[in-house]
Short mmCIF file of C-alpha atoms and ligand atoms in Angstrom, two decimals:
data_model
loop_
_atom_site.label_atom_id
_atom_site.label_comp_id
_atom_site.label_asym_id
_atom_site.label_seq_id
_atom_site.Cartn_x
_atom_site.Cartn_y
_atom_site.Cartn_z
CA MET A 1 89.81 -82.62 -85.71
CA GLY A 2 93.39 -81.49 -86.39
CA ASN A 3 95.91 -78.86 -85.38
CA ASP A 4 94.24 -76.31 -87.70
CA ASP A 5 90.96 -76.69 -85.78
CA LEU A 6 92.78 -76.12 -82.49
CA VAL A 7 94.35 -72.92 -83.87
CA LYS A 8 91.03 -71.69 -85.33
CA GLY A 9 89.35 -72.20 -81.94
CA LEU A 10 92.05 -70.17 -80.16
CA ILE A 11 91.69 -67.36 -82.72
CA ARG A 12 87.88 -67.40 -82.45
CA SER A 13 88.07 -67.14 -78.66
CA GLY A 14 90.40 -64.13 -78.98
CA LEU A 15 93.35 -65.80 -77.25
CA ILE A 16 95.58 -65.79 -80.33
CA ARG A 17 95.71 -62.15 -81.41
CA SER A 18 99.00 -61.59 -83.22
CA ASP A 19 100.26 -62.94 -86.54
CA ALA A 20 103.45 -64.19 -84.85
CA VAL A 21 101.59 -66.34 -82.31
CA LYS A 22 99.18 -67.57 -84.99
CA MET A 23 102.12 -68.60 -87.20
CA ALA A 24 103.77 -70.38 -84.25
CA PHE A 25 100.66 -72.40 -83.33
CA SER A 26 100.03 -73.28 -86.99
CA SER A 27 103.57 -74.53 -87.51
CA VAL A 28 103.83 -76.70 -84.37
CA ASP A 29 101.65 -79.83 -84.35
CA ARG A 30 100.69 -80.61 -80.73
CA ARG A 31 100.50 -84.32 -81.61
CA TYR A 32 104.31 -84.57 -81.43
CA PHE A 33 104.21 -83.54 -77.78
CA VAL A 34 101.57 -85.79 -76.22
CA PRO A 35 102.20 -89.37 -75.02
CA PRO A 36 100.95 -92.20 -77.30
CA GLU A 37 97.92 -92.97 -75.11
CA GLN A 38 96.80 -89.31 -75.31
CA LYS A 39 97.17 -88.82 -79.09
CA LYS A 40 93.39 -88.90 -79.64
CA ASP A 41 93.06 -85.84 -77.41
CA ALA A 42 96.07 -83.95 -78.84
CA TYR A 43 93.92 -81.19 -80.38
CA LEU A 44 91.62 -80.62 -77.41
CA ASP A 45 92.15 -77.39 -75.50
CA THR A 46 92.97 -79.13 -72.25
CA PRO A 47 96.06 -80.05 -70.20
CA LEU A 48 97.06 -83.72 -70.59
CA PRO A 49 99.09 -86.01 -68.33
CA THR A 50 102.66 -86.70 -69.46
CA MET A 51 104.83 -88.67 -67.02
CA ASP A 52 105.94 -88.54 -63.41
CA GLY A 53 102.68 -86.77 -62.42
CA GLN A 54 103.41 -83.83 -64.75
CA THR A 55 101.30 -82.26 -67.51
CA ILE A 56 101.46 -80.63 -70.93
CA SER A 57 99.79 -77.23 -70.49
CA ALA A 58 96.43 -76.43 -72.10
CA PRO A 59 96.81 -74.66 -75.47
CA HIS A 60 94.77 -71.65 -74.26
CA MET A 61 97.29 -71.07 -71.44
CA VAL A 62 100.22 -71.40 -73.87
CA ALA A 63 98.47 -68.89 -76.17
CA ILE A 64 97.83 -66.39 -73.36
CA MET A 65 101.46 -66.66 -72.24
CA ALA A 66 102.85 -66.43 -75.79
CA GLU A 67 100.92 -63.19 -76.36
CA GLU A 68 101.66 -61.66 -72.95
CA LEU A 69 105.37 -62.45 -73.11
CA ARG A 70 105.65 -60.12 -76.14
CA VAL A 71 108.34 -62.23 -77.75
CA GLU A 72 110.12 -60.89 -80.81
CA SER A 73 112.24 -62.41 -83.52
CA GLY A 74 115.89 -62.93 -82.49
CA MET A 75 115.27 -62.92 -78.74
CA LYS A 76 116.87 -65.26 -76.20
CA VAL A 77 114.24 -66.74 -73.89
CA LEU A 78 114.50 -68.84 -70.72
CA GLU A 79 111.71 -71.34 -69.98
CA ILE A 80 111.52 -72.86 -66.50
CA GLY A 81 109.84 -76.29 -66.83
CA THR A 82 110.26 -78.00 -70.24
CA GLY A 83 107.76 -80.84 -69.76
CA SER A 84 106.77 -82.10 -73.20
CA GLY A 85 108.58 -79.27 -75.01
CA TYR A 86 105.37 -77.96 -76.63
CA HIS A 87 105.40 -74.50 -75.06
CA ALA A 88 109.12 -74.11 -75.84
CA ALA A 89 108.44 -75.15 -79.46
CA ILE A 90 105.79 -72.42 -79.82
CA VAL A 91 108.12 -69.75 -78.43
CA SER A 92 111.01 -71.04 -80.57
CA ARG A 93 108.99 -70.39 -83.73
CA ILE A 94 108.41 -66.78 -82.66
CA VAL A 95 112.07 -66.06 -81.86
CA GLY A 96 112.96 -67.73 -85.18
CA PRO A 97 116.33 -69.05 -86.37
CA GLU A 98 118.17 -65.95 -85.08
CA GLY A 99 116.79 -66.49 -81.57
CA ARG A 100 116.99 -69.25 -78.99
CA VAL A 101 115.00 -70.85 -76.18
CA VAL A 102 116.89 -72.25 -73.20
CA SER A 103 114.62 -74.55 -71.20
CA VAL A 104 115.33 -76.14 -67.82
CA GLU A 105 113.61 -79.33 -66.59
CA ARG A 106 114.24 -81.14 -63.30
CA VAL A 107 112.77 -84.60 -64.14
CA PRO A 108 115.37 -86.63 -66.11
CA SER A 109 112.80 -88.73 -68.04
CA LEU A 110 111.07 -85.52 -69.16
CA VAL A 111 114.38 -84.01 -70.25
CA GLU A 112 114.90 -86.97 -72.61
CA TRP A 113 111.28 -87.07 -73.79
CA GLY A 114 111.08 -83.29 -74.30
CA ARG A 115 114.29 -83.34 -76.34
CA ALA A 116 113.00 -86.25 -78.46
CA ASN A 117 109.65 -84.51 -79.08
CA LEU A 118 111.38 -81.31 -80.17
CA ARG A 119 113.66 -83.27 -82.49
CA ARG A 120 110.71 -85.14 -84.05
CA ALA A 121 108.90 -81.83 -84.56
CA GLY A 122 111.95 -80.43 -86.37
CA ILE A 123 112.70 -77.74 -83.76
CA GLU A 124 116.40 -76.86 -83.67
CA ASN A 125 116.65 -73.70 -81.57
CA VAL A 126 115.62 -75.05 -78.16
CA MET A 127 118.34 -76.12 -75.73
CA VAL A 128 116.97 -78.40 -72.97
CA ILE A 129 118.99 -78.37 -69.75
CA LYS A 130 118.58 -80.88 -66.90
CA GLY A 131 118.53 -79.08 -63.58
CA ASP A 132 116.73 -77.02 -60.96
CA GLY A 133 115.20 -74.07 -62.80
CA SER A 134 114.02 -72.44 -59.57
CA LYS A 135 117.38 -70.61 -59.69
CA GLY A 136 117.02 -69.84 -63.41
CA TYR A 137 120.02 -70.78 -65.55
CA HIS A 138 122.83 -68.31 -65.11
CA LEU A 139 125.24 -69.98 -67.58
CA GLU A 140 123.23 -68.69 -70.57
CA ALA A 141 122.09 -65.39 -69.01
CA PRO A 142 121.13 -62.66 -69.72
CA TYR A 143 117.74 -63.31 -71.33
CA ASP A 144 115.27 -61.00 -73.07
CA ARG A 145 112.34 -62.97 -71.69
CA ILE A 146 111.86 -65.53 -68.89
CA TYR A 147 108.73 -67.55 -68.17
CA TYR A 148 107.67 -70.17 -65.65
CA THR A 149 105.46 -73.17 -66.42
CA ALA A 150 105.17 -74.24 -62.78
CA GLY A 151 103.89 -72.44 -59.70
CA SER A 152 106.41 -70.88 -57.31
CA PRO A 153 106.21 -68.83 -54.09
CA ASP A 154 107.67 -65.79 -55.89
CA VAL A 155 110.20 -64.77 -58.56
CA PRO A 156 113.51 -64.61 -56.65
CA GLU A 157 116.26 -62.03 -57.07
CA THR A 158 118.61 -64.55 -58.65
CA VAL A 159 116.15 -65.16 -61.53
CA ARG A 160 115.32 -61.44 -61.89
CA GLY A 161 119.06 -60.75 -62.17
CA GLN A 162 119.24 -62.94 -65.29
CA LEU A 163 116.90 -60.63 -67.26
CA ASN A 164 118.00 -57.83 -69.60
CA GLU A 165 116.85 -54.25 -69.08
CA ASP A 166 113.35 -53.77 -70.62
CA GLY A 167 112.89 -57.53 -70.34
CA ILE A 168 109.75 -59.36 -69.23
CA ILE A 169 109.24 -62.26 -66.82
CA LEU A 170 105.98 -64.20 -66.70
CA GLY A 171 105.74 -65.75 -63.26
CA VAL A 172 103.23 -68.30 -61.96
CA VAL A 173 102.97 -67.16 -58.38
CA GLY A 174 101.02 -68.77 -55.59
CA PRO A 175 100.57 -71.89 -53.50
CA ALA A 176 101.93 -75.29 -54.55
CA ARG A 177 98.34 -76.60 -54.84
CA GLY A 178 95.40 -74.37 -55.73
CA THR A 179 94.89 -71.12 -57.57
CA GLN A 180 97.96 -69.16 -58.66
CA ARG A 181 98.40 -65.85 -60.46
CA LEU A 182 100.02 -65.33 -63.84
CA VAL A 183 102.10 -62.21 -63.21
CA ARG A 184 103.99 -60.09 -65.73
CA TYR A 185 107.12 -58.37 -64.37
CA THR A 186 108.68 -55.70 -66.56
CA LYS A 187 112.16 -54.38 -65.79
CA LYS A 188 112.36 -50.64 -66.52
CA GLY A 189 115.21 -48.37 -65.50
CA GLY A 190 116.23 -50.72 -62.71
CA ARG A 191 112.65 -50.82 -61.36
CA TRP A 192 109.98 -53.50 -61.65
CA GLU A 193 106.43 -53.06 -62.90
CA GLU A 194 104.19 -55.89 -61.82
CA ARG A 195 100.76 -56.81 -63.20
CA THR A 196 98.50 -59.80 -62.51
CA LEU A 197 97.15 -61.02 -65.87
CA THR A 198 94.90 -63.92 -64.92
CA TYR A 199 94.46 -66.81 -62.50
CA CYS A 200 95.71 -70.31 -63.25
CA VAL A 201 96.55 -73.74 -61.85
CA PHE A 202 100.00 -75.20 -62.62
CA VAL A 203 101.97 -78.03 -61.03
CA PRO A 204 104.38 -76.80 -58.33
CA LEU A 205 107.94 -75.73 -59.05
CA ILE A 206 110.00 -78.16 -56.99
CA GLY A 207 113.47 -76.97 -56.07
CA GLU A 208 115.76 -74.92 -53.89
CA LEU A 209 113.86 -71.66 -54.49
CA GLY A 210 110.50 -73.31 -55.22
CA TYR A 211 108.50 -75.82 -53.16
N1 LIG B 301 105.79 -76.28 -70.72
C1 LIG B 301 105.39 -77.64 -70.60
C2 LIG B 301 104.75 -78.19 -71.83
O1 LIG B 301 104.47 -77.46 -72.77
O2 LIG B 301 104.53 -79.40 -71.84
C3 LIG B 301 104.52 -77.89 -69.41
C4 LIG B 301 105.28 -77.88 -68.19
S1 LIG B 301 104.53 -78.63 -66.79
C5 LIG B 301 103.07 -77.74 -66.53
C6 LIG B 301 105.69 -78.01 -65.57
C7 LIG B 301 107.06 -78.64 -65.66
O3 LIG B 301 107.90 -77.99 -64.71
C8 LIG B 301 107.07 -80.11 -65.32
O4 LIG B 301 107.62 -80.83 -66.39
C9 LIG B 301 107.96 -80.19 -64.08
O5 LIG B 301 108.72 -81.37 -63.99
C10 LIG B 301 108.82 -78.96 -64.24
N2 LIG B 301 109.47 -78.47 -63.03
C11 LIG B 301 109.00 -78.44 -61.77
N3 LIG B 301 109.92 -77.91 -60.92
C12 LIG B 301 111.00 -77.60 -61.70
C13 LIG B 301 112.29 -77.01 -61.44
N4 LIG B 301 112.67 -76.64 -60.21
N5 LIG B 301 113.13 -76.85 -62.47
C14 LIG B 301 112.79 -77.21 -63.73
N6 LIG B 301 111.59 -77.77 -64.05
C15 LIG B 301 110.72 -77.96 -63.04
#
């Protein structure tokens, strides 16, 4: 089983729908982003442990989020929770060389490992920042898209304020442990449209405006 089989499975199950997301998954080998002891399971559609009690998200969740974020070429995207760097790598392929992903991670060992994984995978348009992403990252704002990869009580004003008009935020909203909601927030004419897309279980967002 290889990366191609993983991608075919996600297409068959209807989770990868667009050519852009298909291209991204085909051009990023998940093997670069899993720890050595997990390599044999790199192409399984399941979350895997990384370090410090954290996880690399399941490919089906990355696919759902990549489609629902409606990312386009040239966009600037903020990711909250770098982890292995896999999800950022997928989004970076969609935004392409004219676009950029800024990703914030709070665990120093993951910052180093995520950066190294991205480098090994040949990804050059992801900037990994060490810090508390619960407040977003105002130094690179505004963003066209923002997404969380950890569960938080809500999406605070300070993060919403870092999004461009007509932008989209994918939030993982709910309790620190247990079932959370994947919510899409769309900013339109200074107002917010909010829609729950599915239910999910992510690690908690730990920080000033998280848990
Ligand atoms: N996107 C990742 C991937 O593809 O491997 C998976 C991320 S993992 C589910 C969630 C990550 O969020 C963890 O690496 C965790 O350390 C990080 N995290 C938790 N709280 C955070 C915070 N306040 N700021 C930045 N990162 C945070």
